[in-house]
Coordinates of C-alpha atoms and ligand atoms in Angstrom, one line a residue:
X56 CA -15.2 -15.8 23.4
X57 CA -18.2 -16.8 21.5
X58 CA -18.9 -12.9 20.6
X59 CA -15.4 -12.1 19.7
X60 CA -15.4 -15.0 17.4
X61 CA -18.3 -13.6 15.9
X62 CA -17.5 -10.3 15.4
X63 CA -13.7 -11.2 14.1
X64 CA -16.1 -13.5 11.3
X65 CA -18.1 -10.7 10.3
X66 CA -15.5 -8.3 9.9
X67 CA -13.8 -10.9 7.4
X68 CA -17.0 -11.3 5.9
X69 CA -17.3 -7.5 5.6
X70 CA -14.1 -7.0 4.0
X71 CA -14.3 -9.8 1.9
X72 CA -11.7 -12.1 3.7
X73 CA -13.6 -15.0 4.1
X74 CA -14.6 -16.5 0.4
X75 CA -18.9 -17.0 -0.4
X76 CA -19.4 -14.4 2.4
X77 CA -22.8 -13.8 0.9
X78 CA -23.8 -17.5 2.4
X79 CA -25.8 -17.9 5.8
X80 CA -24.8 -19.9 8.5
X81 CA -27.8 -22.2 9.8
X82 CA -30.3 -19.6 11.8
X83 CA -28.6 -16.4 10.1
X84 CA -30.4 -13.8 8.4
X85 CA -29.6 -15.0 4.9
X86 CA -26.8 -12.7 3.7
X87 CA -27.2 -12.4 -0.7
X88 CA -24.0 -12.7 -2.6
X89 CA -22.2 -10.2 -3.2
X90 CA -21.7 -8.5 -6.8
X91 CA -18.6 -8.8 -6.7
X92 CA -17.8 -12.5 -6.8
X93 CA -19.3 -12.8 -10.1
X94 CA -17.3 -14.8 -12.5
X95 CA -15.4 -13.6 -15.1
X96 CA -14.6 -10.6 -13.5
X97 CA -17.0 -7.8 -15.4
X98 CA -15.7 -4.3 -16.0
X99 CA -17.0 -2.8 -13.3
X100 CA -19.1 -3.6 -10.2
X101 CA -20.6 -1.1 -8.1
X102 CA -22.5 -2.9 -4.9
X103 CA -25.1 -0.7 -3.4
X104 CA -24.8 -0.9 0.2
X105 CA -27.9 -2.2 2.4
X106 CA -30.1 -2.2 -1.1
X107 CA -31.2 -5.5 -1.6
X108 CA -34.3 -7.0 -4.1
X109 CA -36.2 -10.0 -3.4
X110 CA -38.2 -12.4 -5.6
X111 CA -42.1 -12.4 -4.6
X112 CA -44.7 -15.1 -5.9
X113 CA -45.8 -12.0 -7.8
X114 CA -42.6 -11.4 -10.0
X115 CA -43.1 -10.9 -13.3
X116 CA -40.4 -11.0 -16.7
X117 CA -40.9 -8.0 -18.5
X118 CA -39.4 -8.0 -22.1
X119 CA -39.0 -6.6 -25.5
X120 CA -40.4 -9.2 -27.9
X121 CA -36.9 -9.5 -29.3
X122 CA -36.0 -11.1 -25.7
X123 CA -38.6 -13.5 -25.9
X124 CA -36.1 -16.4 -25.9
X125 CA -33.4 -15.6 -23.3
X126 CA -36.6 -14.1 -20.9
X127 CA -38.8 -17.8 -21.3
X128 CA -34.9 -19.1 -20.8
X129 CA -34.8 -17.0 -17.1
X130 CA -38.2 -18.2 -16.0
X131 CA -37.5 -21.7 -16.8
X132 CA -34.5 -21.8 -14.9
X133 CA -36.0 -20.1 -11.7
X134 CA -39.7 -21.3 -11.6
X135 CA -38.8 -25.0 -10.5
X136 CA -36.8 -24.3 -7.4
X137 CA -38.8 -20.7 -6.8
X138 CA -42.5 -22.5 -7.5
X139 CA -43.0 -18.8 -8.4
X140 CA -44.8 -18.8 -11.9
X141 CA -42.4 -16.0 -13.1
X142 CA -44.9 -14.6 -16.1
X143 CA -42.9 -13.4 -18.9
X144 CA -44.9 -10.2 -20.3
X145 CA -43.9 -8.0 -22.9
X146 CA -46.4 -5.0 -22.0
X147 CA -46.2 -3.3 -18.5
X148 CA -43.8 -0.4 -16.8
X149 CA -40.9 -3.1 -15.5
X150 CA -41.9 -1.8 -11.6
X151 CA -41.4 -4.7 -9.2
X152 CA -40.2 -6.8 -11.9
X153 CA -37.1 -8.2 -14.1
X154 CA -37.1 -6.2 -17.3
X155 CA -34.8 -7.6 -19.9
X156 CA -34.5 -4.7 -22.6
X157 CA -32.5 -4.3 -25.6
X158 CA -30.8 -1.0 -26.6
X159 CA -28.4 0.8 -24.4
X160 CA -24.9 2.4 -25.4
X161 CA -23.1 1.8 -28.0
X162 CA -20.6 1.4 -25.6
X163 CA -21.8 -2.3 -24.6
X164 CA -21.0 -3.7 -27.9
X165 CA -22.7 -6.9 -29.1
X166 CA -22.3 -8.5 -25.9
X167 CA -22.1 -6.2 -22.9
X168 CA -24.7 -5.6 -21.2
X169 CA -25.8 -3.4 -17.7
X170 CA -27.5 -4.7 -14.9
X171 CA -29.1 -2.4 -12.0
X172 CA -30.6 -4.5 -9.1
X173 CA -32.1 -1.8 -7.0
X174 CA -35.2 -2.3 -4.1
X175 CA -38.3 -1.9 -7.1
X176 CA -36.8 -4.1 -9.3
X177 CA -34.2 -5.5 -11.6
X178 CA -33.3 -4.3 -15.0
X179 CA -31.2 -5.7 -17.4
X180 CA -30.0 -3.9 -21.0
X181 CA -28.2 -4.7 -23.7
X182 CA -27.7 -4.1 -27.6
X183 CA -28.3 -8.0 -28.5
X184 CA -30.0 -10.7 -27.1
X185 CA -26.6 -12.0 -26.7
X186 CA -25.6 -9.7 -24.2
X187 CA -29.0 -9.9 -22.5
X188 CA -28.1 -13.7 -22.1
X189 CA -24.9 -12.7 -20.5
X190 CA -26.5 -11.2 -18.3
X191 CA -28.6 -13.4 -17.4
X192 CA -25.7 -15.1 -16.5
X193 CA -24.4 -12.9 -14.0
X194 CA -27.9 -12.4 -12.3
X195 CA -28.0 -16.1 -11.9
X196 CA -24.6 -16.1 -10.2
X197 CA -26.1 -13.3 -7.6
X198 CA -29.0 -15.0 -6.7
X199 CA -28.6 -17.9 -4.4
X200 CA -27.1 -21.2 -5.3
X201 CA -30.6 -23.2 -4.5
X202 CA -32.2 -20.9 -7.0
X203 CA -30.2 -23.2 -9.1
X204 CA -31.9 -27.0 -8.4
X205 CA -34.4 -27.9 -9.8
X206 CA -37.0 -28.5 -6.8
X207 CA -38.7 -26.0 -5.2
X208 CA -37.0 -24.6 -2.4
X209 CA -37.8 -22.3 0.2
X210 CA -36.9 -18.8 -0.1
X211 CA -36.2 -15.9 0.7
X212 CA -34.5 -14.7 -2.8
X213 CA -32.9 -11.7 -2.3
X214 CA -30.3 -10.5 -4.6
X215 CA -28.1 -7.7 -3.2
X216 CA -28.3 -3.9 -4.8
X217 CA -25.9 -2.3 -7.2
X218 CA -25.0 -1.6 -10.8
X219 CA -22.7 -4.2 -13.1
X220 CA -21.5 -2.8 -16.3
X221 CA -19.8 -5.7 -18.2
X222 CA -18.6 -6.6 -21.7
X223 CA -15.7 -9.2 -23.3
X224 CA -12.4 -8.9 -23.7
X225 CA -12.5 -11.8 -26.6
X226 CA -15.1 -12.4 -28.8
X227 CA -14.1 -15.5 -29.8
X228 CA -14.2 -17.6 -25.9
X229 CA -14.3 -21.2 -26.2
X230 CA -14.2 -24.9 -24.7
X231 CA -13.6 -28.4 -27.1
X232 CA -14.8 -31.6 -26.5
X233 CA -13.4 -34.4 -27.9
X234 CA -16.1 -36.4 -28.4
X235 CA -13.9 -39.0 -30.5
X236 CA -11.4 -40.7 -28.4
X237 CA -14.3 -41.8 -26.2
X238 CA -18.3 -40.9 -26.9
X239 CA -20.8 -39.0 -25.0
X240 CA -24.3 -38.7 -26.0
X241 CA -26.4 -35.8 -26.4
X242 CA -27.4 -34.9 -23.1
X243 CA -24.0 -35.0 -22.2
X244 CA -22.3 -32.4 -24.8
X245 CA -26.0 -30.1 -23.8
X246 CA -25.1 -30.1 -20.1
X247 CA -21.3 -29.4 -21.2
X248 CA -23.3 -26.6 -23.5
X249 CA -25.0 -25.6 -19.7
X250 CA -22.0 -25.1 -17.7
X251 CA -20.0 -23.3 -20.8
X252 CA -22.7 -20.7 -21.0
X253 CA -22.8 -20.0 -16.9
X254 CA -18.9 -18.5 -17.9
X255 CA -20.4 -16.6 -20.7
X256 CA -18.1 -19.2 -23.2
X257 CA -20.1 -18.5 -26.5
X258 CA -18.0 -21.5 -28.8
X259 CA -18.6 -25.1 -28.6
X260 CA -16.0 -27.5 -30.6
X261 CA -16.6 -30.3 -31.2
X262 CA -13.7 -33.1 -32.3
X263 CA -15.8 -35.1 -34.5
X264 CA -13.3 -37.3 -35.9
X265 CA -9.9 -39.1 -34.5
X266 CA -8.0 -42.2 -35.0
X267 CA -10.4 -44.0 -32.6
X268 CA -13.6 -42.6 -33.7
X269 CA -15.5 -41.1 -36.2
X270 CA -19.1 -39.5 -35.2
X271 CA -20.8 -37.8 -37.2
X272 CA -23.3 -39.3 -40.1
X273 CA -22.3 -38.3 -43.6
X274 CA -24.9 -39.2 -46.5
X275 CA -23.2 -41.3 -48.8
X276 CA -20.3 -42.4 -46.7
X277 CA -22.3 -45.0 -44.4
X278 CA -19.1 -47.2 -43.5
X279 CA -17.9 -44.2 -41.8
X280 CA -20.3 -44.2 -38.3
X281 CA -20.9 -48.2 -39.2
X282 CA -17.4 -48.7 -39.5
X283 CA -15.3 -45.9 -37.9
X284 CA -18.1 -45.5 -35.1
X285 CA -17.9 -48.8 -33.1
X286 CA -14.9 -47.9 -31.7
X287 CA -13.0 -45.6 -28.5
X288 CA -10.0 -45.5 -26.9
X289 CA -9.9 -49.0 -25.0
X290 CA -12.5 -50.6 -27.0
X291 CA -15.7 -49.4 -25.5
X292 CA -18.9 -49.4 -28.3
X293 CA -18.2 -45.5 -29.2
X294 CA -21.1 -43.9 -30.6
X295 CA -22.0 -41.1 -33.4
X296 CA -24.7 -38.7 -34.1
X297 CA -27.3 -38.4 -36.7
X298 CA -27.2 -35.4 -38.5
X299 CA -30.4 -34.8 -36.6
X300 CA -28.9 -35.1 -33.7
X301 CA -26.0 -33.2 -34.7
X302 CA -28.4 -30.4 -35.0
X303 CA -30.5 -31.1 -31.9
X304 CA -26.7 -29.9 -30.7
X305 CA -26.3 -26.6 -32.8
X306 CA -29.6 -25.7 -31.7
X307 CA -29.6 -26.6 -28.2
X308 CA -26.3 -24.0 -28.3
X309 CA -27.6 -21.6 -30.1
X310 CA -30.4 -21.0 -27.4
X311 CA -27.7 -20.5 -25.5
X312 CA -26.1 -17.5 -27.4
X313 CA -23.1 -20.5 -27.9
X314 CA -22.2 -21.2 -31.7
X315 CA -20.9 -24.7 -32.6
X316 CA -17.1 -25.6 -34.6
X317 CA -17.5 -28.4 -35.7
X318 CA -14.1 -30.5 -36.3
X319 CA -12.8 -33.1 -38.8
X320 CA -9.2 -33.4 -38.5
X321 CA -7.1 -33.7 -41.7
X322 CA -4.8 -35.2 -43.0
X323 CA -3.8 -37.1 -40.0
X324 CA -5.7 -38.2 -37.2
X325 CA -7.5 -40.1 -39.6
X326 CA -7.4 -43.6 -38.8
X327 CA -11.2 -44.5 -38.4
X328 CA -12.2 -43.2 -41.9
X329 CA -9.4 -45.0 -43.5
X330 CA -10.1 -48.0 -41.4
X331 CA -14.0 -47.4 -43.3
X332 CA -12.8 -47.1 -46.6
X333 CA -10.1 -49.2 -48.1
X334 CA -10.0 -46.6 -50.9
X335 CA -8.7 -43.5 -48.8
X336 CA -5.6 -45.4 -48.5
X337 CA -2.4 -44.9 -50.9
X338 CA -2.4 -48.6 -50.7
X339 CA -6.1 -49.4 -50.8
X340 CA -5.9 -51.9 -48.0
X341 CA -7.4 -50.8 -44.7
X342 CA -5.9 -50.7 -41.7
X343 CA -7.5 -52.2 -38.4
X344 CA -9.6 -49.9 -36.3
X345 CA -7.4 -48.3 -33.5
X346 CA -8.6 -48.1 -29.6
X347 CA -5.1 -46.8 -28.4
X348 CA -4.0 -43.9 -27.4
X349 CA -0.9 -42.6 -29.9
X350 CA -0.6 -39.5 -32.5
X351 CA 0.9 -38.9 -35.6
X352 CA 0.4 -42.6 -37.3
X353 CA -2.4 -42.3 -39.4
X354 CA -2.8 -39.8 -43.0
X355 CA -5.3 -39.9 -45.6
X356 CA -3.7 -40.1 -48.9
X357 CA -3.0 -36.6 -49.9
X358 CA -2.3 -37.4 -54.0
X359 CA -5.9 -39.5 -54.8
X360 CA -8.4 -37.2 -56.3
X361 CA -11.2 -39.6 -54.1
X362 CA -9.7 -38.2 -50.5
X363 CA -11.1 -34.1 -51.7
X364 CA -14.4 -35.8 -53.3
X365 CA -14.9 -37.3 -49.7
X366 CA -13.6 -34.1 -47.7
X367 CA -15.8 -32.1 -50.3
X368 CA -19.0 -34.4 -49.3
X369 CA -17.9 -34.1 -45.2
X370 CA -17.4 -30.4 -45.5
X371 CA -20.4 -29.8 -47.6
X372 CA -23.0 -31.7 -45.1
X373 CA -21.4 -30.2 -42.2
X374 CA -21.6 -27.0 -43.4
X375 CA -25.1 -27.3 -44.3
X376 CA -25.7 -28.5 -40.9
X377 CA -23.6 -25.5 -38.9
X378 CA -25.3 -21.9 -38.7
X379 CA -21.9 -20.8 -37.6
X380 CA -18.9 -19.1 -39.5
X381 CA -16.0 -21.9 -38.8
X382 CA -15.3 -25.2 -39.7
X383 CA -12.2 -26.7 -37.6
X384 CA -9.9 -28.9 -40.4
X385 CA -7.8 -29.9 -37.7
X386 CA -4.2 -30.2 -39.1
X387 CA -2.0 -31.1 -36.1
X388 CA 0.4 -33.7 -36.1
X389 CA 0.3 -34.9 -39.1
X390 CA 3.4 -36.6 -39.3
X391 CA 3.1 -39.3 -41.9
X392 CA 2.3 -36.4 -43.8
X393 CA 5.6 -34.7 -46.1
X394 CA 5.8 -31.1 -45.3
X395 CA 5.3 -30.2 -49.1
X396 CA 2.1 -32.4 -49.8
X397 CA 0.8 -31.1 -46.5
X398 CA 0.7 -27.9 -47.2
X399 CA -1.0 -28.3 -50.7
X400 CA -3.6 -30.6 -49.2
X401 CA -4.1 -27.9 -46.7
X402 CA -4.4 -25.0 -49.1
X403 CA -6.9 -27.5 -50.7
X404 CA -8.8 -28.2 -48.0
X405 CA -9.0 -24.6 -47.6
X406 CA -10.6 -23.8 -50.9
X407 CA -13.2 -26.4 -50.3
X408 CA -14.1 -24.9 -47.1
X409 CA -14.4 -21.4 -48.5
X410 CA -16.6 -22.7 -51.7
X411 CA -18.8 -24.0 -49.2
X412 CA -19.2 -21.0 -47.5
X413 CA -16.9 -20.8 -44.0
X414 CA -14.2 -20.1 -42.7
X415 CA -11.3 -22.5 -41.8
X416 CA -10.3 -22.7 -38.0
X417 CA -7.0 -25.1 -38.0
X418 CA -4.8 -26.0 -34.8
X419 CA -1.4 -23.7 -35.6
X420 CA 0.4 -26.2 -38.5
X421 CA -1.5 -25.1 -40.6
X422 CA 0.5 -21.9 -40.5
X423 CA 3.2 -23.9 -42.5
X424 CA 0.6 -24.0 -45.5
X425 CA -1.2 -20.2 -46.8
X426 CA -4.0 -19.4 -44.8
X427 CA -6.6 -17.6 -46.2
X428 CA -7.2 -14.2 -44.7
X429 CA -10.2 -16.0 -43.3
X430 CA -8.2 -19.4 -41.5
X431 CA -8.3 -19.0 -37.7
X432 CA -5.0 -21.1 -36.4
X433 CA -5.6 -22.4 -32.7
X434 CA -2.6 -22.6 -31.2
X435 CA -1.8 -25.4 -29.0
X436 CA 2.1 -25.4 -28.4
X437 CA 3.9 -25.9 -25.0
X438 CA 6.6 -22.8 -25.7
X439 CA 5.7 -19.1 -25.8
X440 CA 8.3 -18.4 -28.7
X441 CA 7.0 -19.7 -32.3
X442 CA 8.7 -18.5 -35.3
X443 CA 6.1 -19.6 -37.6
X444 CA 3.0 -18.7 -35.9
X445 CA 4.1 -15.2 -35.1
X446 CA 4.6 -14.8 -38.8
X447 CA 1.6 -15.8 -40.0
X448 CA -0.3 -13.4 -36.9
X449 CA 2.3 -10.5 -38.5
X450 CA 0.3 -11.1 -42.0
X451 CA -2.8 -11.5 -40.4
X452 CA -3.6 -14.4 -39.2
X453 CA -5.7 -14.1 -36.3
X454 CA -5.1 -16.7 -33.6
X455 CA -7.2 -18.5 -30.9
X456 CA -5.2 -18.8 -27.7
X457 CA -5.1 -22.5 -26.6
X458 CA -1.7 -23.2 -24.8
X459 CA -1.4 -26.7 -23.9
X460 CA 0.4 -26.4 -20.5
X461 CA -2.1 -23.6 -19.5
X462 CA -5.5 -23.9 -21.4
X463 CA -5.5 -27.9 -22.0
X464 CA -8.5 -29.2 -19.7
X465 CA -7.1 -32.9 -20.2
X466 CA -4.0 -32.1 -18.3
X467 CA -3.3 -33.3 -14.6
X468 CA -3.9 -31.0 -11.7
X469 CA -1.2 -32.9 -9.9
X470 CA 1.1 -35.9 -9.9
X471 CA -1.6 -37.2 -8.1
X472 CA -4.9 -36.4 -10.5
X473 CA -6.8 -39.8 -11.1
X474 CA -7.4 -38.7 -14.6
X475 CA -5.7 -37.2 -17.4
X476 CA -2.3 -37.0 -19.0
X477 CA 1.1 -34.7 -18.6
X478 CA 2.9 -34.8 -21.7
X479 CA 2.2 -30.5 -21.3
X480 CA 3.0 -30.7 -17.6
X481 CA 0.7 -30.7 -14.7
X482 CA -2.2 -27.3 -14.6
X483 CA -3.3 -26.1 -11.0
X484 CA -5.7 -23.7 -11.2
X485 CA -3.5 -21.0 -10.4
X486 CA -1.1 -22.2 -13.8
X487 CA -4.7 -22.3 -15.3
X488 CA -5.5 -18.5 -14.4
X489 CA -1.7 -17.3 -14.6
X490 CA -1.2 -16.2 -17.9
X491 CA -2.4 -13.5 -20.2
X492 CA -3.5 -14.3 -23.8
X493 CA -3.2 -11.1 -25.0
X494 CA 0.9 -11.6 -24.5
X495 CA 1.6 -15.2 -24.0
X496 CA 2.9 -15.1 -27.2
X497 CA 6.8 -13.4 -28.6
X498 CA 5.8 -11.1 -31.3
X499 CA 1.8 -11.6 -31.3
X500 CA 0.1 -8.8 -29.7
X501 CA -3.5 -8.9 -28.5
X502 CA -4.8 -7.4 -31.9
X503 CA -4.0 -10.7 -33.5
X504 CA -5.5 -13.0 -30.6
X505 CA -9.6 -14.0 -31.5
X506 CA -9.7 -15.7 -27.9
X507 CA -8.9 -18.1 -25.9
X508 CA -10.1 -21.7 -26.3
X509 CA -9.5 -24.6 -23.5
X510 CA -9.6 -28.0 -25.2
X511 CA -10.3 -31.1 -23.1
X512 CA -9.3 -33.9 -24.7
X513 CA -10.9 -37.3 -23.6
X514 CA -8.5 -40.0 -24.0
X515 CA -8.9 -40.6 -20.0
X516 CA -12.3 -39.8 -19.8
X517 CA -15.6 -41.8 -20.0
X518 CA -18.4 -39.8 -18.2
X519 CA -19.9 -36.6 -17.3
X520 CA -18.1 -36.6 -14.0
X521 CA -14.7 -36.6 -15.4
X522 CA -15.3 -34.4 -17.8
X523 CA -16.5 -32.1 -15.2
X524 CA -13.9 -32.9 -12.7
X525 CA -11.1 -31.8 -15.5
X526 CA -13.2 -28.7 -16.7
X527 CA -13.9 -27.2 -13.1
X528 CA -13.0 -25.1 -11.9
X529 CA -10.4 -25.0 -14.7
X530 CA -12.6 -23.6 -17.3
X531 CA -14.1 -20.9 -15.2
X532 CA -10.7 -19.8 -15.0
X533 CA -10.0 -20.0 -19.0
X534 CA -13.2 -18.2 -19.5
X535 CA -12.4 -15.1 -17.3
X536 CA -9.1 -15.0 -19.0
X537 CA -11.3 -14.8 -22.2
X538 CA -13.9 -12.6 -21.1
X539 CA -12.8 -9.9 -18.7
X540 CA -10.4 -7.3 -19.3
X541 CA -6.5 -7.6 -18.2
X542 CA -6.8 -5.2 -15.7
X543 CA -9.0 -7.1 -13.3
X544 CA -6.7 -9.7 -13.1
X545 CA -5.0 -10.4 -9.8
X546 CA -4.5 -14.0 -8.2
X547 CA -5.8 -13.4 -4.7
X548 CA -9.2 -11.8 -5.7
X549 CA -9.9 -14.5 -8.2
X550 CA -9.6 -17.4 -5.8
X551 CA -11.8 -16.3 -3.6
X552 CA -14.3 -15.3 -6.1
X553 CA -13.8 -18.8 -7.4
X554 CA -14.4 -20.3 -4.1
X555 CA -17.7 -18.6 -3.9
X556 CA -18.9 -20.7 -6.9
X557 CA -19.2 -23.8 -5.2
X558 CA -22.0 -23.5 -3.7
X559 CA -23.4 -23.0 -7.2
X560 CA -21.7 -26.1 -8.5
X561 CA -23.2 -28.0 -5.7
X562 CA -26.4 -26.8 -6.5
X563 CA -26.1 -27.8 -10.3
X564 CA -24.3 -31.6 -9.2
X565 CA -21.3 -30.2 -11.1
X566 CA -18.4 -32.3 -10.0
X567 CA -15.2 -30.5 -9.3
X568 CA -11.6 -31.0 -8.1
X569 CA -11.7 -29.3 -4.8
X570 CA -8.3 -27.6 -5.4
X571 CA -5.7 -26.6 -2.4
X572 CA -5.1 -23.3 -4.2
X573 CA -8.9 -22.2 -3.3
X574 CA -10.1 -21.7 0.0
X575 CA -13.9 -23.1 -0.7
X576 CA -16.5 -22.6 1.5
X577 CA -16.4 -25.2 4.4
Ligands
TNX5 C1 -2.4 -33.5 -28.5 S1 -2.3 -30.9 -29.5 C2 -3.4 -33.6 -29.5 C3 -4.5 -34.5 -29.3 C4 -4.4 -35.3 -28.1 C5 -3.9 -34.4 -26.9 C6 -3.9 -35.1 -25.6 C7 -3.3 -31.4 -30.5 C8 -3.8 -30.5 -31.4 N1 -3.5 -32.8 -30.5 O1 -4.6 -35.4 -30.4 O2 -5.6 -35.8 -27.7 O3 -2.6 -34.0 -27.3 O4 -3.5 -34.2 -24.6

């Protein structure tokens, strides 16, 4: 009985039935994972049977010097739990080693990349360092979740043979923290950086400013973290950065091939500035600070010539401050705002960001005003028909895909999810997954569409573990619809590939909403 048990097992675990097949029972012969359960999907996986490559004290990173940073990035990830030194070298002939190498075909793009795991070694190429961190990404995936902790563990740490071939669908693949509505420090937005860039999500934005909070420093305006800091949704002590810790951020991501947005949200939204400066407001008297949890109340006042002088100082230091190409202006529900005067202050807002030297991302209002070739509109609407939005795409609008009853990380799971709201309706991971960006949209084919973007909004949420039990495995699934092509999509493979992550999660203490829909590993 015993025997037939086990041989029914292995043959699910041969054909891939059985989810994290490539994980040994107690006393097994451990089994690596296999290539393909990588997540997001790459273009093409080819597993070579019975090939496998191990890890050895011995191991050494090989690397072009332009690799320097993503190589020193792979050792220090696997020399605490391997105790393996892991030498990164930039002379030698790769044999028995990793060798991260840049060049390859054109056909890889600026971030594809190839990876060959065969018995001598590993090798890993790709035009950019970006797509030599990607993957990086996928090679951590295929090695075994302990190689992940961060105490040594004992081997072995065998990765199985074959050949990945990879590159994005989107270029633009993102995740937004709202960082206003309640705080979270440093470390916490660098370990959200962490678990982006393990989904190969390359865009970090960052809500800097809301009605309850506002957190970044601007010189000049020191009521505005003094003031329009000390608060959070249900009166907690909120928090800002420094500008210096604003870049410890941006660099922090940009070691990780992930480029910051940085958001102030205009006209509305707007509550903690004007509750810092009596002089935003039409009526010069401030309002109180605000620690609840509505939209649409506040507006700064769109005819006073001080309101761009202060935008022009925010914009100005935060563009100085962000290597990247956007600035988020926010825009959404800004209804104390008249259609007219919102649109001027829009188109306003817009010059301002372009003298300074970026381009405008705005959530899809700002549609209703002239976007610049440059302006990126998010687009954040429950329905799949929108007039407006279409239009603008039709002229050239190019759009980041951020659907709030599929992509918004703040929504339930279920009736019964301890956190979050439902005003979009309630996301399982399979309403998560089941969509595709490229044609969610009447009249807005995938030409138009930047990316996808899944915004978690933190009303609800207080600490790393909710934000991690809202993002996963929710944002894996975002990030495979933004990075791998259409025609790997399909339902049943992608839960099980999902459920082979877990042991990964566990490794990394990510905490995660052990979903029905996936049959995880027991
Ligand atoms: C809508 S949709 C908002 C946010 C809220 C979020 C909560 C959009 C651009 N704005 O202000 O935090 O819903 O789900």
């Amino acid at each position: 009985m015993r025997a037939r048990m086990l041989a029914v097992g292995l043959l699910l675990v041969a054909t891939g039935v059985l989810p994290g097949a490539g994980r040994a029972q107690a006393g097994d012969p451990p089994r690596p994972v296999p290539p393909r359960d990588v997540v997001p999907a790459p273009v093409s996986v080819d597993a070579s049977a019975g090939v496998t490559y191990a890890l050895r004290p011995s191991t050494v990173i090989y690397a072009d010097r332009g690799a320097a940073g993503v190589a020193e990035y792979l050792a220090a990830l696997l020399r605490p739990s391997t105790g393996y030194p892991l030498p990164v070298r930039f002379a030698g002939d790769d044999r028995g080693g990793i060798a991260l190498r840049l060049g390859g075909p054109a056909g890889l793009g600026g971030q594809g990349y190839r990876l060959d795991v065969s018995r001598p070694g590993i090798a890993l190429r790709a035009r950019t360092p970006a797509g030599l961190f990607a993957g990086v990404q996928t090679l951590r995936q295929l090695l075994p979740a302990k190689a992940a902790r961060t105490t040594v563990q004992s081997g072995p740490w065998v990765v199985a043979g074959g050949h990945v071939l990879d590159r994005p669908r989107f270029a633009y693949r993102g995740a937004m923290l709202d960082v206003s509505r309640h705080f979270f420090t440093v470390a916490q937005v660098e370990r959200y950086v962490d678990e982006m860039a393990l989904y190969k999500i390359n865009y970090l934005h960052l809500h800097l400013s809301d009605d309850q909070g506002w957190r970044i420093a601007i010189s000049g305006w020191p009521r505005l973290t003094a003031v329009g800091g000390s608060t959070e949704v249900g009166g907690g002590p909120g928090g800002y950065y420094t500008q210096s810790q604003y870049r410890q951020i941006v660099a922090y991501a940009q070691r990780r091939y992930v480029t910051v947005v940085p958001e102030i949200d205009l006209p509305g939204h707007t509550n903690a500035a004007l509750a810092s400066y009596a002089a935003l407001n039409c009526d010069g008297v401030a309002p109180p600070r605000y620690t609840g949890t509505d939209v649409g109340f506040s507006s700064l006042c769109v005819g006073k010539e001080l309101t761009y002088r202060f935008i022009d100082d925010v914009i100005g230091q935060l563009a100085a401050l962000t290597p990247g190409p956007y600035l988020h202006i926010g825009g959404d529900e800004a209804r104390s705002t008249m259609p007219a005067d919102y649109a001027s202050f829009i188109n306003r807002v817009q010059r301002i960001v372009a003298a300074h030297g970026k381009s405008v991302v705005g959530w899809h209002d700002v549609v209703n005003a002239t976007p610049l070739p440059s302006t990126v509109a998010e687009f954040w609407d429950t329905e799949t028909t929108n007039d407006a939005v279409a239009a603008a795409a039709a002229r050239g609008t190019k759009l980041i895909m951020a659907p709030a009853s599929r992509a918004y990380l703040d929504m339930k799971y279920t009736e019964g999810t301890p956190l979050g709201q439902d005003w979009a309706g309630l996301i399982e991971v399979r309403d998560a997954y089941g969509w595709d960006p490229g044609a969610y949209l009447s009249g807005v084919g995938e030409s138009a569409v930047l990316g996808v973007e899944g915004p978690l909004w933190s009303e609800t949420l207080v600490s790393t573990a909710d934000i991690e039990y809202m993002a996963f495995p929710r944002l894996p699934a975002l990030a495979e619809l933004a990075w791998s092509s259409e025609s790997t999509h399909s339902w049943p493979a992608f839960r099980l590939r999902l459920a082979a992550q877990a042991p990964l999660w566990t490794a990394l203490d990510i905490n995660y909403y052990r979903s029905p829909q996936i049959p995880w590993p027991a």
